[in-house]
Amino acid sequence: MKYKTNVSNKFTLGTIGGMGPLASSMFVNSLYKYQSNIVKEEQDYLRIISFSDPTVPDRTKCLLNGQETVLIDYLMQHINYLLEMGCDEIVILCITLHALLDKLPHHYQNKLRNLVTTALTKLIDLQQPILLLATSATYQFSIFEKNDLWQKSVNLLIKPTAKDQAQIHEMVYQLKFLRNIDQICEQIYQLVCKYNAAGWMAGCTEFSLLGEQFNKKYTNNIEIVDPLSLVIQHYANKYNS
């Protein structure tokens, strides 16, 4: 039975997170902090039903080992749960999992806010070369290249070499525990310089954890395309009452 809220017209956002848990908790916290400058009363804050499950199997390992069905079953179960709870839209807080969105039923796909589409839309607006920081599975499964906006982005998004991709993938696992933050920021800066990019894109939600600290450390106008920040601004502004 569909959950009934006592505010029948209140927009409800659902999130599927825990991949990793720090990035998904940051998303909810940052959204509310952003709204704190907008709303007038506590009841005006966005209604969010957040599901965080760190026990979901490693997405990259599953995809590379041909275990897609494990992840598809996970998505189907939790999307259905959030829809039954009355969510109007859902954000899957893992870009690697976006490799499987086209395998979901269309009525599920229509309820999802696509982080890849969000990132590429911003990239097209910028019209500057941006380095993609992502997991190995995101690179290998061409998650960004399969998006409808790719043809408008192909000359703007820089994919690093296989060697650099492996280094970037390792950063992801360090960020899950907030390890070596200063070192990772320096490595990213060096990669941006190496590829003569205008900035970098958080092609994995773990990199969203770095934005504020990176900007403090490097203040020379390096662009950061962070789909989580963009989605936060969208929901905070659109559904602020």
Short mmCIF file of N, CA, C and O in Angstrom, two decimals, residues 70-117:
data_model
loop_
_atom_site.label_atom_id
_atom_site.label_comp_id
_atom_site.label_asym_id
_atom_site.label_seq_id
_atom_site.Cartn_x
_atom_site.Cartn_y
_atom_site.Cartn_z
N VAL A 70 22.67 -8.98 -10.29
CA VAL A 70 22.70 -8.67 -8.85
C VAL A 70 22.35 -7.20 -8.62
O VAL A 70 21.56 -6.86 -7.73
N LEU A 71 22.94 -6.33 -9.44
CA LEU A 71 22.72 -4.90 -9.29
C LEU A 71 21.34 -4.48 -9.80
O LEU A 71 20.70 -3.59 -9.23
N ILE A 72 20.89 -5.11 -10.88
CA ILE A 72 19.56 -4.78 -11.41
C ILE A 72 18.49 -5.15 -10.39
O ILE A 72 17.55 -4.38 -10.15
N ASP A 73 18.62 -6.33 -9.78
CA ASP A 73 17.65 -6.74 -8.76
C ASP A 73 17.66 -5.77 -7.59
O ASP A 73 16.59 -5.43 -7.04
N TYR A 74 18.85 -5.31 -7.21
CA TYR A 74 18.97 -4.33 -6.12
C TYR A 74 18.23 -3.04 -6.48
O TYR A 74 17.45 -2.51 -5.67
N LEU A 75 18.47 -2.54 -7.68
CA LEU A 75 17.82 -1.30 -8.11
C LEU A 75 16.30 -1.46 -8.17
O LEU A 75 15.56 -0.59 -7.70
N MET A 76 15.85 -2.54 -8.76
CA MET A 76 14.41 -2.76 -8.89
C MET A 76 13.73 -2.77 -7.52
O MET A 76 12.69 -2.15 -7.31
N GLN A 77 14.34 -3.48 -6.58
CA GLN A 77 13.76 -3.60 -5.23
C GLN A 77 13.65 -2.24 -4.56
O GLN A 77 12.61 -1.91 -3.97
N HIS A 78 14.73 -1.45 -4.64
CA HIS A 78 14.75 -0.21 -3.88
C HIS A 78 14.02 0.94 -4.58
O HIS A 78 13.46 1.82 -3.91
N ILE A 79 14.01 0.94 -5.89
CA ILE A 79 13.19 1.92 -6.61
C ILE A 79 11.71 1.67 -6.31
O ILE A 79 10.94 2.58 -6.01
N ASN A 80 11.32 0.41 -6.36
CA ASN A 80 9.93 0.06 -6.07
C ASN A 80 9.55 0.45 -4.65
O ASN A 80 8.46 0.98 -4.40
N TYR A 81 10.46 0.21 -3.72
CA TYR A 81 10.21 0.58 -2.32
C TYR A 81 9.97 2.08 -2.18
O TYR A 81 9.01 2.52 -1.53
N LEU A 82 10.82 2.90 -2.82
CA LEU A 82 10.69 4.35 -2.70
C LEU A 82 9.42 4.86 -3.39
O LEU A 82 8.78 5.80 -2.92
N LEU A 83 9.06 4.23 -4.50
CA LEU A 83 7.82 4.63 -5.17
C LEU A 83 6.61 4.30 -4.31
O LEU A 83 5.65 5.07 -4.23
N GLU A 84 6.65 3.15 -3.66
CA GLU A 84 5.54 2.79 -2.76
C GLU A 84 5.46 3.74 -1.57
O GLU A 84 4.38 3.96 -1.02
N MET A 85 6.58 4.32 -1.19
CA MET A 85 6.61 5.28 -0.10
C MET A 85 6.16 6.67 -0.54
O MET A 85 6.12 7.59 0.26
N GLY A 86 5.86 6.82 -1.82
CA GLY A 86 5.30 8.08 -2.30
C GLY A 86 6.30 9.03 -2.92
O GLY A 86 5.99 10.22 -3.11
N CYS A 87 7.49 8.56 -3.27
CA CYS A 87 8.49 9.45 -3.88
C CYS A 87 8.08 9.84 -5.30
O CYS A 87 7.64 9.00 -6.09
N ASP A 88 8.24 11.10 -5.61
CA ASP A 88 7.91 11.62 -6.94
C ASP A 88 9.08 11.45 -7.90
O ASP A 88 8.88 11.20 -9.09
N GLU A 89 10.29 11.63 -7.40
CA GLU A 89 11.50 11.43 -8.20
C GLU A 89 12.55 10.77 -7.32
O GLU A 89 12.50 10.87 -6.08
N ILE A 90 13.52 10.11 -7.98
CA ILE A 90 14.55 9.37 -7.26
C ILE A 90 15.91 9.69 -7.84
O ILE A 90 16.07 9.78 -9.06
N VAL A 91 16.89 9.87 -6.96
CA VAL A 91 18.28 10.04 -7.38
C VAL A 91 19.07 8.83 -6.91
O VAL A 91 19.07 8.51 -5.73
N ILE A 92 19.73 8.16 -7.85
CA ILE A 92 20.62 7.05 -7.51
C ILE A 92 22.01 7.64 -7.33
O ILE A 92 22.62 8.13 -8.27
N LEU A 93 22.50 7.61 -6.10
CA LEU A 93 23.73 8.31 -5.75
C LEU A 93 24.97 7.45 -6.03
O LEU A 93 25.85 7.28 -5.18
N CYS A 94 25.01 6.91 -7.23
CA CYS A 94 26.16 6.15 -7.72
C CYS A 94 26.15 6.24 -9.23
O CYS A 94 25.22 5.73 -9.88
N ILE A 95 27.15 6.87 -9.80
CA ILE A 95 27.17 7.05 -11.25
C ILE A 95 27.48 5.73 -11.96
O ILE A 95 26.95 5.47 -13.05
N THR A 96 28.30 4.88 -11.35
CA THR A 96 28.60 3.59 -11.98
C THR A 96 27.32 2.79 -12.23
O THR A 96 27.18 2.13 -13.26
N LEU A 97 26.37 2.87 -11.30
CA LEU A 97 25.11 2.16 -11.47
C LEU A 97 24.28 2.69 -12.64
O LEU A 97 23.37 2.02 -13.11
N HIS A 98 24.61 3.88 -13.12
CA HIS A 98 23.88 4.43 -14.26
C HIS A 98 24.12 3.59 -15.53
O HIS A 98 23.39 3.75 -16.51
N ALA A 99 25.09 2.70 -15.50
CA ALA A 99 25.31 1.79 -16.63
C ALA A 99 24.11 0.89 -16.86
O ALA A 99 23.92 0.35 -17.96
N LEU A 100 23.28 0.72 -15.84
CA LEU A 100 22.17 -0.24 -15.91
C LEU A 100 20.80 0.42 -16.01
O LEU A 100 19.79 -0.28 -16.06
N LEU A 101 20.75 1.74 -16.06
CA LEU A 101 19.44 2.41 -16.04
C LEU A 101 18.59 2.03 -17.25
O LEU A 101 17.36 1.92 -17.13
N ASP A 102 19.23 1.84 -18.40
CA ASP A 102 18.44 1.51 -19.60
C ASP A 102 17.91 0.08 -19.57
O ASP A 102 17.14 -0.31 -20.44
N LYS A 103 18.30 -0.70 -18.56
CA LYS A 103 17.78 -2.06 -18.42
C LYS A 103 16.59 -2.12 -17.48
O LYS A 103 16.02 -3.20 -17.26
N LEU A 104 16.23 -0.98 -16.92
CA LEU A 104 15.07 -0.91 -16.03
C LEU A 104 13.80 -0.65 -16.82
O LEU A 104 13.86 -0.07 -17.92
N PRO A 105 12.64 -1.02 -16.31
CA PRO A 105 11.38 -0.70 -16.98
C PRO A 105 11.25 0.82 -17.18
O PRO A 105 11.72 1.61 -16.36
N HIS A 106 10.61 1.21 -18.27
CA HIS A 106 10.52 2.64 -18.60
C HIS A 106 9.81 3.44 -17.51
O HIS A 106 10.16 4.59 -17.26
N HIS A 107 8.82 2.85 -16.86
CA HIS A 107 8.11 3.62 -15.83
C HIS A 107 9.00 3.86 -14.62
O HIS A 107 8.75 4.78 -13.84
N TYR A 108 10.04 3.06 -14.45
CA TYR A 108 11.04 3.34 -13.42
C TYR A 108 12.02 4.40 -13.91
O TYR A 108 12.37 5.33 -13.17
N GLN A 109 12.48 4.24 -15.15
CA GLN A 109 13.43 5.21 -15.71
C GLN A 109 12.87 6.63 -15.66
O GLN A 109 13.60 7.59 -15.40
N ASN A 110 11.58 6.76 -15.90
CA ASN A 110 10.95 8.09 -15.93
C ASN A 110 10.92 8.76 -14.56
O ASN A 110 10.69 9.98 -14.48
N LYS A 111 11.14 8.01 -13.50
CA LYS A 111 11.14 8.56 -12.15
C LYS A 111 12.55 8.95 -11.68
O LYS A 111 12.70 9.48 -10.57
N LEU A 112 13.56 8.67 -12.49
CA LEU A 112 14.94 8.87 -12.06
C LEU A 112 15.52 10.16 -12.61
O LEU A 112 15.28 10.52 -13.77
N ARG A 113 16.29 10.86 -11.78
CA ARG A 113 17.06 12.00 -12.26
C ARG A 113 18.45 11.48 -12.60
O ARG A 113 19.18 11.01 -11.73
N ASN A 114 18.80 11.57 -13.87
CA ASN A 114 20.03 10.99 -14.38
C ASN A 114 21.22 11.92 -14.10
O ASN A 114 21.29 13.04 -14.62
N LEU A 115 22.18 11.45 -13.30
CA LEU A 115 23.34 12.27 -12.95
C LEU A 115 24.27 12.49 -14.15
O LEU A 115 24.94 13.52 -14.23
N VAL A 116 24.32 11.53 -15.05
CA VAL A 116 25.16 11.69 -16.24
C VAL A 116 24.60 12.79 -17.13
O VAL A 116 25.34 13.65 -17.62
N THR A 117 23.29 12.79 -17.32
CA THR A 117 22.65 13.85 -18.10
C THR A 117 22.89 15.21 -17.46
O THR A 117 23.17 16.20 -18.14
#
